[in-house]
PDB file of C-alpha atoms in Angstrom:
ATOM      1  CA  MET C   1     -18.898 -57.804  23.478  1.00  0.00           C
ATOM      2  CA  ALA C   2     -22.738 -58.425  23.815  1.00  0.00           C
ATOM      3  CA  LYS C   3     -24.836 -59.396  21.034  1.00  0.00           C
ATOM      4  CA  LYS C   4     -26.975 -57.074  19.609  1.00  0.00           C
ATOM      5  CA  ILE C   5     -30.335 -58.515  19.699  1.00  0.00           C
ATOM      6  CA  SER C   6     -32.748 -58.153  16.534  1.00  0.00           C
ATOM      7  CA  LYS C   7     -36.190 -57.257  16.791  1.00  0.00           C
ATOM      8  CA  LYS C   8     -37.041 -60.666  14.690  1.00  0.00           C
ATOM      9  CA  GLU C   9     -35.054 -62.326  17.683  1.00  0.00           C
ATOM     10  CA  LYS C  10     -36.327 -60.333  20.527  1.00  0.00           C
ATOM     11  CA  TYR C  11     -39.875 -59.973  19.759  1.00  0.00           C
ATOM     12  CA  SER C  12     -42.574 -63.353  19.464  1.00  0.00           C
ATOM     13  CA  PRO C  13     -44.656 -62.480  16.574  1.00  0.00           C
ATOM     14  CA  ILE C  14     -48.407 -61.666  17.704  1.00  0.00           C
ATOM     15  CA  PRO C  15     -50.811 -62.891  14.860  1.00  0.00           C
ATOM     16  CA  MET C  16     -54.273 -61.509  14.599  1.00  0.00           C
ATOM     17  CA  VAL C  17     -55.551 -65.305  15.336  1.00  0.00           C
ATOM     18  CA  ASP C  18     -53.686 -68.022  16.548  1.00  0.00           C
ATOM     19  CA  LEU C  19     -55.536 -70.789  15.703  1.00  0.00           C
ATOM     20  CA  ALA C  20     -52.526 -73.523  15.966  1.00  0.00           C
ATOM     21  CA  LEU C  21     -52.290 -72.549  19.764  1.00  0.00           C
ATOM     22  CA  GLN C  22     -56.078 -72.781  20.363  1.00  0.00           C
ATOM     23  CA  TYR C  23     -55.745 -76.356  18.572  1.00  0.00           C
ATOM     24  CA  LYS C  24     -52.855 -77.055  20.758  1.00  0.00           C
ATOM     25  CA  THR C  25     -54.940 -76.764  23.940  1.00  0.00           C
ATOM     26  CA  LEU C  26     -57.814 -78.604  22.900  1.00  0.00           C
ATOM     27  CA  LYS C  27     -56.207 -81.341  20.904  1.00  0.00           C
ATOM     28  CA  PRO C  28     -57.271 -84.502  22.753  1.00  0.00           C
ATOM     29  CA  ARG C  29     -60.677 -83.226  23.211  1.00  0.00           C
ATOM     30  CA  LEU C  30     -61.336 -82.068  20.059  1.00  0.00           C
ATOM     31  CA  HIS C  31     -59.860 -85.657  18.861  1.00  0.00           C
ATOM     32  CA  LYS C  32     -62.440 -87.540  20.781  1.00  0.00           C
ATOM     33  CA  ALA C  33     -65.138 -85.670  19.721  1.00  0.00           C
ATOM     34  CA  ILE C  34     -64.320 -86.246  15.908  1.00  0.00           C
ATOM     35  CA  GLU C  35     -63.336 -89.886  16.439  1.00  0.00           C
ATOM     36  CA  GLU C  36     -66.724 -90.459  17.803  1.00  0.00           C
ATOM     37  CA  VAL C  37     -68.234 -88.758  14.590  1.00  0.00           C
ATOM     38  CA  LEU C  38     -66.133 -91.155  12.811  1.00  0.00           C
ATOM     39  CA  LYS C  39     -67.094 -94.599  14.615  1.00  0.00           C
ATOM     40  CA  SER C  40     -71.013 -93.369  14.252  1.00  0.00           C
ATOM     41  CA  THR C  41     -70.750 -92.489  10.477  1.00  0.00           C
ATOM     42  CA  ARG C  42     -73.423 -90.159  10.932  1.00  0.00           C
ATOM     43  CA  PHE C  43     -71.842 -87.273   9.334  1.00  0.00           C
ATOM     44  CA  ILE C  44     -75.145 -85.375   7.936  1.00  0.00           C
ATOM     45  CA  LEU C  45     -77.418 -84.112  10.581  1.00  0.00           C
ATOM     46  CA  GLY C  46     -75.838 -86.228  13.372  1.00  0.00           C
ATOM     47  CA  PRO C  47     -76.910 -86.178  17.152  1.00  0.00           C
ATOM     48  CA  GLU C  48     -74.377 -83.434  17.332  1.00  0.00           C
ATOM     49  CA  VAL C  49     -75.641 -81.017  15.363  1.00  0.00           C
ATOM     50  CA  SER C  50     -78.979 -81.112  17.401  1.00  0.00           C
ATOM     51  CA  THR C  51     -76.782 -80.989  20.684  1.00  0.00           C
ATOM     52  CA  LEU C  52     -75.329 -77.919  19.351  1.00  0.00           C
ATOM     53  CA  GLU C  53     -78.522 -75.937  18.077  1.00  0.00           C
ATOM     54  CA  SER C  54     -80.712 -76.963  21.682  1.00  0.00           C
ATOM     55  CA  ARG C  55     -77.258 -75.761  23.727  1.00  0.00           C
ATOM     56  CA  LEU C  56     -76.766 -72.510  21.828  1.00  0.00           C
ATOM     57  CA  ALA C  57     -80.211 -71.459  21.531  1.00  0.00           C
ATOM     58  CA  GLU C  58     -80.374 -71.914  25.789  1.00  0.00           C
ATOM     59  CA  TYR C  59     -77.256 -69.870  25.772  1.00  0.00           C
ATOM     60  CA  CYS C  60     -78.620 -66.889  23.389  1.00  0.00           C
ATOM     61  CA  GLU C  61     -82.144 -67.216  25.508  1.00  0.00           C
ATOM     62  CA  THR C  62     -84.181 -68.372  22.233  1.00  0.00           C
ATOM     63  CA  ARG C  63     -86.402 -71.200  22.071  1.00  0.00           C
ATOM     64  CA  TYR C  64     -84.887 -72.359  18.538  1.00  0.00           C
ATOM     65  CA  GLY C  65     -81.334 -72.799  17.068  1.00  0.00           C
ATOM     66  CA  ILE C  66     -81.254 -74.056  13.294  1.00  0.00           C
ATOM     67  CA  ALA C  67     -77.679 -75.040  12.141  1.00  0.00           C
ATOM     68  CA  CYS C  68     -76.481 -74.171   8.482  1.00  0.00           C
ATOM     69  CA  GLY C  69     -73.497 -74.268   6.092  1.00  0.00           C
ATOM     70  CA  SER C  70     -72.139 -70.773   7.010  1.00  0.00           C
ATOM     71  CA  GLY C  71     -72.951 -67.163   8.283  1.00  0.00           C
ATOM     72  CA  THR C  72     -73.909 -66.045   4.892  1.00  0.00           C
ATOM     73  CA  ASP C  73     -76.164 -68.571   4.355  1.00  0.00           C
ATOM     74  CA  ALA C  74     -77.999 -68.042   7.909  1.00  0.00           C
ATOM     75  CA  LEU C  75     -78.022 -64.365   6.680  1.00  0.00           C
ATOM     76  CA  GLN C  76     -80.105 -65.841   3.386  1.00  0.00           C
ATOM     77  CA  MET C  77     -82.476 -68.190   4.821  1.00  0.00           C
ATOM     78  CA  ALA C  78     -83.400 -65.471   7.428  1.00  0.00           C
ATOM     79  CA  LEU C  79     -84.552 -63.072   4.708  1.00  0.00           C
ATOM     80  CA  MET C  80     -86.039 -66.289   2.694  1.00  0.00           C
ATOM     81  CA  ALA C  81     -88.048 -67.267   5.736  1.00  0.00           C
ATOM     82  CA  ILE C  82     -89.816 -64.193   5.681  1.00  0.00           C
ATOM     83  CA  GLY C  83     -90.338 -64.206   1.845  1.00  0.00           C
ATOM     84  CA  VAL C  84     -88.139 -61.566   0.960  1.00  0.00           C
ATOM     85  CA  GLY C  85     -87.771 -61.542  -3.092  1.00  0.00           C
ATOM     86  CA  PRO C  86     -87.779 -58.947  -6.128  1.00  0.00           C
ATOM     87  CA  GLY C  87     -89.484 -55.699  -5.015  1.00  0.00           C
ATOM     88  CA  ASP C  88     -88.252 -55.436  -1.592  1.00  0.00           C
ATOM     89  CA  GLU C  89     -85.927 -53.765   0.573  1.00  0.00           C
ATOM     90  CA  ILE C  90     -83.885 -54.394   3.347  1.00  0.00           C
ATOM     91  CA  ILE C  91     -82.228 -51.726   5.560  1.00  0.00           C
ATOM     92  CA  THR C  92     -78.571 -52.504   6.920  1.00  0.00           C
ATOM     93  CA  THR C  93     -75.306 -50.972   7.267  1.00  0.00           C
ATOM     94  CA  PRO C  94     -72.897 -50.486   4.449  1.00  0.00           C
ATOM     95  CA  PHE C  95     -70.120 -50.822   6.945  1.00  0.00           C
ATOM     96  CA  THR C  96     -69.881 -54.470   7.234  1.00  0.00           C
ATOM     97  CA  PHE C  97     -69.059 -57.840   5.446  1.00  0.00           C
ATOM     98  CA  ILE C  98     -70.303 -58.040   2.123  1.00  0.00           C
ATOM     99  CA  ALA C  99     -72.337 -61.004   3.052  1.00  0.00           C
ATOM    100  CA  THR C 100     -75.047 -58.838   4.505  1.00  0.00           C
ATOM    101  CA  ALA C 101     -75.585 -57.419   1.566  1.00  0.00           C
ATOM    102  CA  GLU C 102     -74.633 -59.488  -0.816  1.00  0.00           C
ATOM    103  CA  VAL C 103     -77.486 -62.048   0.471  1.00  0.00           C
ATOM    104  CA  ILE C 104     -79.997 -59.161  -0.370  1.00  0.00           C
ATOM    105  CA  ALA C 105     -79.425 -58.468  -3.769  1.00  0.00           C
ATOM    106  CA  LEU C 106     -79.044 -62.462  -4.270  1.00  0.00           C
ATOM    107  CA  LEU C 107     -82.734 -62.512  -3.604  1.00  0.00           C
ATOM    108  CA  GLY C 108     -83.723 -60.168  -6.279  1.00  0.00           C
ATOM    109  CA  ALA C 109     -84.315 -57.237  -3.412  1.00  0.00           C
ATOM    110  CA  THR C 110     -82.385 -53.854  -2.956  1.00  0.00           C
ATOM    111  CA  PRO C 111     -80.401 -53.108   0.129  1.00  0.00           C
ATOM    112  CA  VAL C 112     -80.853 -49.469   1.630  1.00  0.00           C
ATOM    113  CA  PHE C 113     -77.572 -48.720   3.297  1.00  0.00           C
ATOM    114  CA  VAL C 114     -77.883 -45.874   6.184  1.00  0.00           C
ATOM    115  CA  ASP C 115     -74.995 -44.779   7.896  1.00  0.00           C
ATOM    116  CA  ILE C 116     -73.122 -45.750  11.294  1.00  0.00           C
ATOM    117  CA  GLU C 117     -72.875 -44.398  14.655  1.00  0.00           C
ATOM    118  CA  PRO C 118     -69.006 -42.564  14.155  1.00  0.00           C
ATOM    119  CA  ASP C 119     -68.232 -44.036  17.743  1.00  0.00           C
ATOM    120  CA  THR C 120     -69.652 -47.404  17.747  1.00  0.00           C
ATOM    121  CA  TYR C 121     -69.609 -48.353  13.684  1.00  0.00           C
ATOM    122  CA  CYS C 122     -73.518 -49.938  14.679  1.00  0.00           C
ATOM    123  CA  ILE C 123     -76.237 -48.523  12.432  1.00  0.00           C
ATOM    124  CA  ASP C 124     -77.697 -45.125  13.498  1.00  0.00           C
ATOM    125  CA  PRO C 125     -81.046 -45.736  14.529  1.00  0.00           C
ATOM    126  CA  GLN C 126     -81.726 -42.015  14.243  1.00  0.00           C
ATOM    127  CA  LYS C 127     -81.438 -42.485  10.358  1.00  0.00           C
ATOM    128  CA  ILE C 128     -83.479 -45.428   9.893  1.00  0.00           C
ATOM    129  CA  GLU C 129     -86.839 -43.603   9.885  1.00  0.00           C
ATOM    130  CA  LYS C 130     -85.971 -41.733   6.592  1.00  0.00           C
ATOM    131  CA  ALA C 131     -84.942 -44.778   4.869  1.00  0.00           C
ATOM    132  CA  ILE C 132     -87.945 -46.677   5.506  1.00  0.00           C
ATOM    133  CA  SER C 133     -90.702 -46.772   2.025  1.00  0.00           C
ATOM    134  CA  LYS C 134     -93.544 -49.180   1.666  1.00  0.00           C
ATOM    135  CA  LYS C 135     -91.036 -51.466   0.002  1.00  0.00           C
ATOM    136  CA  THR C 136     -89.395 -52.133   3.360  1.00  0.00           C
ATOM    137  CA  LYS C 137     -89.531 -55.856   4.770  1.00  0.00           C
ATOM    138  CA  ALA C 138     -86.717 -56.138   7.100  1.00  0.00           C
ATOM    139  CA  ILE C 139     -84.106 -54.401   9.067  1.00  0.00           C
ATOM    140  CA  ILE C 140     -80.578 -56.062   9.427  1.00  0.00           C
ATOM    141  CA  PRO C 141     -78.646 -54.171  12.470  1.00  0.00           C
ATOM    142  CA  VAL C 142     -74.911 -55.727  12.530  1.00  0.00           C
ATOM    143  CA  HIS C 143     -73.259 -56.050  15.797  1.00  0.00           C
ATOM    144  CA  LEU C 144     -69.888 -55.110  14.221  1.00  0.00           C
ATOM    145  CA  TYR C 145     -66.651 -56.125  16.109  1.00  0.00           C
ATOM    146  CA  GLY C 146     -68.813 -57.782  19.270  1.00  0.00           C
ATOM    147  CA  GLN C 147     -71.037 -54.668  20.442  1.00  0.00           C
ATOM    148  CA  ALA C 148     -74.773 -54.563  20.048  1.00  0.00           C
ATOM    149  CA  ALA C 149     -76.324 -52.171  18.027  1.00  0.00           C
ATOM    150  CA  ASP C 150     -78.985 -49.782  19.595  1.00  0.00           C
ATOM    151  CA  MET C 151     -81.833 -51.852  19.578  1.00  0.00           C
ATOM    152  CA  ASP C 152     -84.252 -50.508  21.759  1.00  0.00           C
ATOM    153  CA  SER C 153     -84.446 -47.974  19.434  1.00  0.00           C
ATOM    154  CA  ILE C 154     -84.222 -50.181  16.411  1.00  0.00           C
ATOM    155  CA  LEU C 155     -87.344 -52.309  17.696  1.00  0.00           C
ATOM    156  CA  GLU C 156     -89.492 -49.331  18.187  1.00  0.00           C
ATOM    157  CA  ILE C 157     -89.311 -48.577  15.014  1.00  0.00           C
ATOM    158  CA  SER C 158     -90.094 -52.559  13.757  1.00  0.00           C
ATOM    159  CA  LYS C 159     -92.544 -52.571  15.752  1.00  0.00           C
ATOM    160  CA  LYS C 160     -94.383 -49.154  14.758  1.00  0.00           C
ATOM    161  CA  ARG C 161     -93.676 -49.933  11.223  1.00  0.00           C
ATOM    162  CA  HIS C 162     -94.604 -53.596  11.566  1.00  0.00           C
ATOM    163  CA  ILE C 163     -90.964 -54.542   9.538  1.00  0.00           C
ATOM    164  CA  SER C 164     -89.028 -57.478  10.974  1.00  0.00           C
ATOM    165  CA  VAL C 165     -85.447 -57.308  12.540  1.00  0.00           C
ATOM    166  CA  ILE C 166     -82.871 -59.770  11.974  1.00  0.00           C
ATOM    167  CA  GLU C 167     -79.707 -59.395  14.074  1.00  0.00           C
ATOM    168  CA  ASP C 168     -76.160 -60.042  12.015  1.00  0.00           C
ATOM    169  CA  ALA C 169     -74.099 -61.135  15.226  1.00  0.00           C
ATOM    170  CA  CYS C 170     -71.929 -62.914  13.037  1.00  0.00           C
ATOM    171  CA  GLN C 171     -68.931 -60.971  15.143  1.00  0.00           C
ATOM    172  CA  ALA C 172     -71.100 -60.879  18.411  1.00  0.00           C
ATOM    173  CA  ILE C 173     -71.951 -64.034  20.153  1.00  0.00           C
ATOM    174  CA  GLY C 174     -72.170 -64.007  23.813  1.00  0.00           C
ATOM    175  CA  ALA C 175     -72.372 -60.010  23.470  1.00  0.00           C
ATOM    176  CA  THR C 176     -75.177 -58.303  25.497  1.00  0.00           C
ATOM    177  CA  TYR C 177     -77.337 -55.912  25.184  1.00  0.00           C
ATOM    178  CA  LYS C 178     -79.078 -54.134  28.220  1.00  0.00           C
ATOM    179  CA  GLY C 179     -78.101 -57.569  30.150  1.00  0.00           C
ATOM    180  CA  LYS C 180     -79.902 -59.739  27.271  1.00  0.00           C
ATOM    181  CA  LYS C 181     -77.681 -61.959  24.685  1.00  0.00           C
ATOM    182  CA  VAL C 182     -77.471 -60.672  21.162  1.00  0.00           C
ATOM    183  CA  CYS C 183     -79.262 -63.286  18.714  1.00  0.00           C
ATOM    184  CA  GLY C 184     -82.478 -63.142  20.979  1.00  0.00           C
ATOM    185  CA  LEU C 185     -83.415 -59.433  20.949  1.00  0.00           C
ATOM    186  CA  GLY C 186     -84.861 -59.380  17.106  1.00  0.00           C
ATOM    187  CA  ASP C 187     -87.179 -61.982  15.378  1.00  0.00           C
ATOM    188  CA  MET C 188     -84.051 -63.881  13.722  1.00  0.00           C
ATOM    189  CA  GLY C 189     -80.446 -63.545  14.666  1.00  0.00           C
ATOM    190  CA  CYS C 190     -77.730 -65.091  12.585  1.00  0.00           C
ATOM    191  CA  VAL C 191     -74.006 -66.217  13.717  1.00  0.00           C
ATOM    192  CA  SER C 192     -70.763 -67.341  11.708  1.00  0.00           C
ATOM    193  CA  PHE C 193     -68.972 -70.060  12.911  1.00  0.00           C
ATOM    194  CA  PHE C 194     -66.040 -68.913  10.634  1.00  0.00           C
ATOM    195  CA  PRO C 195     -62.543 -70.476  12.102  1.00  0.00           C
ATOM    196  CA  SER C 196     -61.389 -66.995  13.185  1.00  0.00           C
ATOM    197  CA  LYS C 197     -64.758 -66.391  15.047  1.00  0.00           C
ATOM    198  CA  ASN C 198     -64.866 -66.145  18.988  1.00  0.00           C
ATOM    199  CA  LEU C 199     -66.439 -69.014  18.085  1.00  0.00           C
ATOM    200  CA  GLY C 200     -65.288 -71.153  15.357  1.00  0.00           C
ATOM    201  CA  GLY C 201     -65.108 -74.430  13.776  1.00  0.00           C
ATOM    202  CA  TYR C 202     -62.583 -76.091  11.584  1.00  0.00           C
ATOM    203  CA  GLY C 203     -64.520 -75.046   7.996  1.00  0.00           C
ATOM    204  CA  ASP C 204     -67.462 -72.884   7.558  1.00  0.00           C
ATOM    205  CA  GLY C 205     -70.641 -73.053   9.386  1.00  0.00           C
ATOM    206  CA  GLY C 206     -73.558 -70.883  11.254  1.00  0.00           C
ATOM    207  CA  MET C 207     -76.704 -71.119  12.952  1.00  0.00           C
ATOM    208  CA  ILE C 208     -80.076 -68.823  13.278  1.00  0.00           C
ATOM    209  CA  PHE C 209     -81.845 -68.328  16.170  1.00  0.00           C
ATOM    210  CA  THR C 210     -85.478 -67.480  16.808  1.00  0.00           C
ATOM    211  CA  SER C 211     -88.005 -67.601  19.252  1.00  0.00           C
ATOM    212  CA  ASP C 212     -91.282 -68.062  16.705  1.00  0.00           C
ATOM    213  CA  GLU C 213     -91.808 -71.424  15.861  1.00  0.00           C
ATOM    214  CA  LYS C 214     -93.240 -70.601  12.993  1.00  0.00           C
ATOM    215  CA  LEU C 215     -90.052 -69.442  11.536  1.00  0.00           C
ATOM    216  CA  PHE C 216     -88.274 -72.164  13.183  1.00  0.00           C
ATOM    217  CA  GLN C 217     -90.335 -75.000  10.966  1.00  0.00           C
ATOM    218  CA  ILE C 218     -89.663 -72.659   7.768  1.00  0.00           C
ATOM    219  CA  LEU C 219     -85.962 -72.247   8.468  1.00  0.00           C
ATOM    220  CA  ARG C 220     -85.506 -76.298   9.258  1.00  0.00           C
ATOM    221  CA  MET C 221     -87.560 -76.730   5.754  1.00  0.00           C
ATOM    222  CA  ILE C 222     -85.058 -74.468   3.806  1.00  0.00           C
ATOM    223  CA  ARG C 223     -81.875 -75.544   4.935  1.00  0.00           C
ATOM    224  CA  ASP C 224     -82.561 -79.151   3.381  1.00  0.00           C
ATOM    225  CA  HIS C 225     -83.971 -78.362   0.128  1.00  0.00           C
ATOM    226  CA  GLY C 226     -87.355 -76.856   1.513  1.00  0.00           C
ATOM    227  CA  SER C 227     -88.015 -80.475   2.849  1.00  0.00           C
ATOM    228  CA  VAL C 228     -90.494 -81.330   5.265  1.00  0.00           C
ATOM    229  CA  GLN C 229     -89.087 -85.347   5.388  1.00  0.00           C
ATOM    230  CA  LYS C 230     -87.094 -87.093   2.544  1.00  0.00           C
ATOM    231  CA  TYR C 231     -87.888 -86.653  -0.705  1.00  0.00           C
ATOM    232  CA  HIS C 232     -91.229 -84.516   0.026  1.00  0.00           C
ATOM    233  CA  HIS C 233     -90.436 -80.830  -0.623  1.00  0.00           C
ATOM    234  CA  ALA C 234     -92.644 -78.178   0.709  1.00  0.00           C
ATOM    235  CA  ARG C 235     -90.972 -75.110  -0.703  1.00  0.00           C
ATOM    236  CA  LEU C 236     -87.502 -73.903  -2.642  1.00  0.00           C
ATOM    237  CA  GLY C 237     -84.439 -74.278  -0.605  1.00  0.00           C
ATOM    238  CA  MET C 238     -81.134 -74.799  -0.179  1.00  0.00           C
ATOM    239  CA  ASN C 239     -78.305 -77.503   0.787  1.00  0.00           C
ATOM    240  CA  SER C 240     -77.157 -75.574   3.991  1.00  0.00           C
ATOM    241  CA  ARG C 241     -76.880 -78.271   6.741  1.00  0.00           C
ATOM    242  CA  LEU C 242     -73.868 -77.888   9.093  1.00  0.00           C
ATOM    243  CA  ASP C 243     -71.864 -80.926   9.159  1.00  0.00           C
ATOM    244  CA  THR C 244     -71.669 -83.266  12.390  1.00  0.00           C
ATOM    245  CA  LEU C 245     -68.239 -83.112  12.337  1.00  0.00           C
ATOM    246  CA  GLN C 246     -68.364 -79.137  12.571  1.00  0.00           C
ATOM    247  CA  ALA C 247     -71.033 -79.570  15.022  1.00  0.00           C
ATOM    248  CA  ALA C 248     -68.693 -81.942  17.108  1.00  0.00           C
ATOM    249  CA  ILE C 249     -65.779 -79.257  17.049  1.00  0.00           C
ATOM    250  CA  LEU C 250     -68.124 -76.793  18.248  1.00  0.00           C
ATOM    251  CA  LEU C 251     -69.041 -78.604  21.175  1.00  0.00           C
ATOM    252  CA  VAL C 252     -66.165 -78.656  22.433  1.00  0.00           C
ATOM    253  CA  LYS C 253     -65.223 -75.283  21.810  1.00  0.00           C
ATOM    254  CA  PHE C 254     -68.566 -73.696  23.420  1.00  0.00           C
ATOM    255  CA  GLN C 255     -67.470 -74.805  26.872  1.00  0.00           C
ATOM    256  CA  TYR C 256     -64.564 -72.046  26.395  1.00  0.00           C
ATOM    257  CA  LEU C 257     -66.580 -69.399  24.936  1.00  0.00           C
ATOM    258  CA  ASP C 258     -67.427 -67.517  27.899  1.00  0.00           C
ATOM    259  CA  SER C 259     -63.886 -67.257  29.410  1.00  0.00           C
ATOM    260  CA  TRP C 260     -62.555 -66.433  26.106  1.00  0.00           C
ATOM    261  CA  ASN C 261     -64.858 -63.637  25.793  1.00  0.00           C
ATOM    262  CA  LYS C 262     -63.961 -62.549  29.001  1.00  0.00           C
ATOM    263  CA  ALA C 263     -60.288 -62.624  28.093  1.00  0.00           C
ATOM    264  CA  ARG C 264     -60.845 -60.547  25.354  1.00  0.00           C
ATOM    265  CA  ARG C 265     -62.465 -57.896  27.595  1.00  0.00           C
ATOM    266  CA  LYS C 266     -59.871 -57.988  29.699  1.00  0.00           C
ATOM    267  CA  ILE C 267     -56.949 -57.576  27.133  1.00  0.00           C
ATOM    268  CA  ALA C 268     -59.153 -54.501  25.573  1.00  0.00           C
ATOM    269  CA  GLU C 269     -59.351 -53.038  28.799  1.00  0.00           C
ATOM    270  CA  MET C 270     -55.555 -53.371  28.982  1.00  0.00           C
ATOM    271  CA  TYR C 271     -55.031 -51.780  25.335  1.00  0.00           C
ATOM    272  CA  THR C 272     -57.628 -49.145  26.234  1.00  0.00           C
ATOM    273  CA  ALA C 273     -55.737 -47.925  29.617  1.00  0.00           C
ATOM    274  CA  LEU C 274     -52.054 -48.409  27.806  1.00  0.00           C
ATOM    275  CA  LEU C 275     -53.920 -46.113  24.862  1.00  0.00           C
ATOM    276  CA  LYS C 276     -55.186 -43.643  27.328  1.00  0.00           C
ATOM    277  CA  ASN C 277     -53.013 -40.638  26.113  1.00  0.00           C
ATOM    278  CA  ALA C 278     -51.906 -41.844  22.778  1.00  0.00           C
ATOM    279  CA  LYS C 279     -53.136 -39.991  19.617  1.00  0.00           C
ATOM    280  CA  VAL C 280     -55.709 -43.053  19.215  1.00  0.00           C
ATOM    281  CA  LYS C 281     -59.315 -43.393  19.269  1.00  0.00           C
ATOM    282  CA  THR C 282     -60.407 -46.527  21.084  1.00  0.00           C
ATOM    283  CA  PRO C 283     -63.291 -48.275  21.376  1.00  0.00           C
ATOM    284  CA  VAL C 284     -66.490 -46.857  22.667  1.00  0.00           C
ATOM    285  CA  ILE C 285     -68.576 -49.112  24.674  1.00  0.00           C
ATOM    286  CA  ARG C 286     -72.456 -48.216  24.725  1.00  0.00           C
ATOM    287  CA  GLU C 287     -73.708 -48.056  28.429  1.00  0.00           C
ATOM    288  CA  GLY C 288     -75.599 -51.439  29.070  1.00  0.00           C
ATOM    289  CA  ASN C 289     -73.499 -53.314  26.068  1.00  0.00           C
ATOM    290  CA  GLU C 290     -71.249 -56.488  27.178  1.00  0.00           C
ATOM    291  CA  HIS C 291     -68.744 -56.301  24.215  1.00  0.00           C
ATOM    292  CA  VAL C 292     -66.964 -58.960  23.057  1.00  0.00           C
ATOM    293  CA  PHE C 293     -64.534 -57.786  20.905  1.00  0.00           C
ATOM    294  CA  HIS C 294     -64.133 -60.085  18.057  1.00  0.00           C
ATOM    295  CA  GLN C 295     -62.130 -57.298  17.176  1.00  0.00           C
ATOM    296  CA  TYR C 296     -60.052 -54.568  18.584  1.00  0.00           C
ATOM    297  CA  THR C 297     -60.746 -51.614  16.163  1.00  0.00           C
ATOM    298  CA  ILE C 298     -59.343 -48.323  16.632  1.00  0.00           C
ATOM    299  CA  GLN C 299     -58.980 -44.870  14.920  1.00  0.00           C
ATOM    300  CA  VAL C 300     -55.657 -43.091  14.155  1.00  0.00           C
ATOM    301  CA  LYS C 301     -54.613 -40.198  11.605  1.00  0.00           C
ATOM    302  CA  ASP C 302     -51.357 -42.059  10.193  1.00  0.00           C
ATOM    303  CA  ARG C 303     -52.809 -45.398  10.049  1.00  0.00           C
ATOM    304  CA  ASP C 304     -50.053 -47.017   7.303  1.00  0.00           C
ATOM    305  CA  GLY C 305     -47.552 -45.651   9.286  1.00  0.00           C
ATOM    306  CA  LEU C 306     -48.472 -47.332  12.760  1.00  0.00           C
ATOM    307  CA  ARG C 307     -49.403 -50.208  10.365  1.00  0.00           C
ATOM    308  CA  LYS C 308     -45.475 -50.554   9.691  1.00  0.00           C
ATOM    309  CA  HIS C 309     -44.502 -49.789  12.796  1.00  0.00           C
ATOM    310  CA  LEU C 310     -46.094 -52.637  14.348  1.00  0.00           C
ATOM    311  CA  GLU C 311     -45.173 -55.351  11.971  1.00  0.00           C
ATOM    312  CA  SER C 312     -41.768 -54.173  12.765  1.00  0.00           C
ATOM    313  CA  TYR C 313     -42.301 -55.719  16.110  1.00  0.00           C
ATOM    314  CA  GLY C 314     -44.441 -58.342  14.745  1.00  0.00           C
ATOM    315  CA  ILE C 315     -47.771 -57.504  15.717  1.00  0.00           C
ATOM    316  CA  SER C 316     -50.242 -58.247  12.882  1.00  0.00           C
ATOM    317  CA  THR C 317     -52.874 -55.592  11.916  1.00  0.00           C
ATOM    318  CA  ALA C 318     -55.856 -55.587   9.427  1.00  0.00           C
ATOM    319  CA  VAL C 319     -57.947 -52.787   7.585  1.00  0.00           C
ATOM    320  CA  HIS C 320     -61.762 -53.135   7.351  1.00  0.00           C
TER     321      HIS C 320
END
């Protein structure tokens, strides 16, 4: 009599992110890159950091990249660079990771929340104008789950009202809007290198992108205690330098970013096709956008029931 195969035996677990498999694939290259840093002992702002900055700036179609300690720091530094402080208001979306609003409050400013588009989950430009006041200093659109917000509409508003635009692209590196990379559309763009991101390090990390030379110089000072050179501090800043080891790791991984994003899109297309006739609302991709699917996000009535069902087959899910 044949043995009945249990679900646990039949189905291999499918985690949300499999960093162990990625490491196994890249192990020789990663070890070589890490060893080079260990040999050089240049652990703080070593040459790998500036190399990563220049390569990613070119990739994001901006003049400058400023590596820092995290995506959260990137957002805070961008706000500091335009002088955000008590009494200022920053327009953003409530549907994001807490860091987007947290950094606004940490600087003494007030986050003003504007609702999202129900299909893309990005901030609704049609509702931004009503939220603007004399205190509004900037707009932070979030390219949530890997898709760009409606940047033409947002930039039109910002230009008319003389308001800065800081892109929160922490989930969207490599995504494009009408053929242009995110991070190069607003005044500044911020990304995160948290390990689970499409381009993730082995610890925290982030980067700010800009094509404005004045902002670039200010951001470089802010990340290193406001210094222009050692022990000469021109302004208040913070300690937010990307470790050289992380930069070396990211330089290896960056070589695969486009192919990884392409694979994500292919898998997303398969999911959407297979779920076509199911009672599931699948992701909507705005015309002209190239989504990088940091997350494949669906809406379903019996959310918890579906999660339990998928869990029984070893398929990981999460709720935002």
